[in-house]
């Protein structure tokens, strides 16, 4: 058109998918499928894992095998657990007819529901929604492995390594560090993945403590759960709450009744009462339940409830824990207080 500008017709057609693997496998963000595409990062992860030529390596969520290939080059055998059958097929195709085919075992299934075989080391870029349950599944795996090198969402990773007094220090920090030595290795930007996730990531090293701490797992978890009902409140105010005192008194009376006739542990019903305080088990703990809304009224009235309350508070005062806060306490302090409660006949499972 004279005196004007001619507009170019935009060609409309099917848009090329931005999150496809070159082999044609579509990645689903909803399933946590974010594949590492940076080869230098893959090399760094393998190097920091300290893999020996004799190691059997567990890989969780191998995807299309970018990390798997490097693990096969470094170790003796790789056991890859993958939920998506499309990825399993792609993985098998990639290594079929190569020298690695006899050293790769692929298990199709949900890693949380799978009985894991023996392995020396775990190296994994996992779907972030399974971070907490997977961490504790690994920590309680027998026989104990040497270490795990895992990619987590950055905030979750920072909770794992947080120290007393840190803002992110929580029940997850205490429980994980009680059973393992945890260290931060690498910060990983979102652009290192295809498709990129919405958050940055971190690589963490987890080394199970050997021997494992000699403490009743349910007892420890129940105790830590109560301490972190509101991590920034004093332990004195937490242990004066009516629902906490009621639960502990029930455990106390049950144990007193049992001790006269037989030496048995408390029933599963009492463990369920503990779980109700946190709404979820330790294995599902992501640290987000700190400072949860709870009934904060202190126990009132005379008689046995008041006597038991005095018993609980006397333990806290004896150990000088009444004005302490869970957010500031070390592993040793938690163990000391739990031992003092137990000696007074107060139990948490």
Steps between C-alpha positions, in 0.01 A plus 500: 500500500646833395624720780453220749678197637418158388448256785656160459261218556612290791518138407294303739582142560567252777741640758810296560494360853764663716537214744569202274805279513676470168387139480135599521425436869286772657595611850216557746562774758207370706696178554815685595676408176780754462797346319854627558628638170830658613777241447744693720253482789450128447878452512524707819233293675673173408838635610369616839332163556840334537392186314730198513542257206353226723186696600142401432314827446130567557355766269145625557311658210767449231285655226671463163836397647728806486618442858467122466769487231753678722415277795554187289839633394600560863361196686450127470121492462204738494154410634257756358149536645260677262122542527427615144488204252589736213824594673574136576469417130715796400765398755508142373526616139783738581727235650392197297795350315755709691765375746279642779193285431606216732579742783167683501196364682178698454216461750168647389295615797443754777822525700300568819321165460795302368720274712842637419784252443850535639694803378817684606406852398193686378524776239172654388316796349161428656145633458488762774157393629652180643797671670403441863363144487789391279759653733370304797454181298869520414603581858326187628616276216687188604778420454619860530660649189808723490340825387230658284551794263155643426360802317230672708298818471729764649282596798454135597877449475561802721264355761696174495829674581364780726666539841349604837409868484456509121162617373449173309599274792201272558390147585627381162847639580512327840371164380723483193816608680427259784526206262752638250773751430366747246697751292419739216705443185368708211241767422333427167313760296167412337642549147710184537184292447271420211228618551617750764323472839360805679759485778875464542646176624787374713705183514536354850718221637341271762715252694310266738654495846670171586407357734144632489403694816370267771164659567143383448393648166137564600602640838744745342257605228216555746722710724641717218152545354373652827806723542443646153125561533608863516875510463540862616294461818671393819488131586334598827202651319477207257501233771236690699246468218195296598511270200871426550459428872194286435687288247809458716292416807316233305833347397624528859198322650504230234866424564450500877221246461710276276819505703345308787421190294713486187777678317338617176498815293202729462242406241462645150200701620731724701722548195190617314437758771852633450443523124186710546710782645685539172243365253766299320778252571867588523563350156267762351654787694611785275556745782196704403295399805703719735307776676177320422179620661443305819291533811716708732295507819692378798365213703275607784342344805615302796562131561686258278526728196667768711732243660608370161551852370730571793690180423557607138602854590736378769693302238530809282615711795751240618670501161460877458290444187184687604601824328680331210356487146514205261630730225820551702564151638771262379472124451679442831254724687199319354651164599570624851144625550347181358713293737388710795133459407544124463668471841197677647274242335376740230498347153400611152390176331 
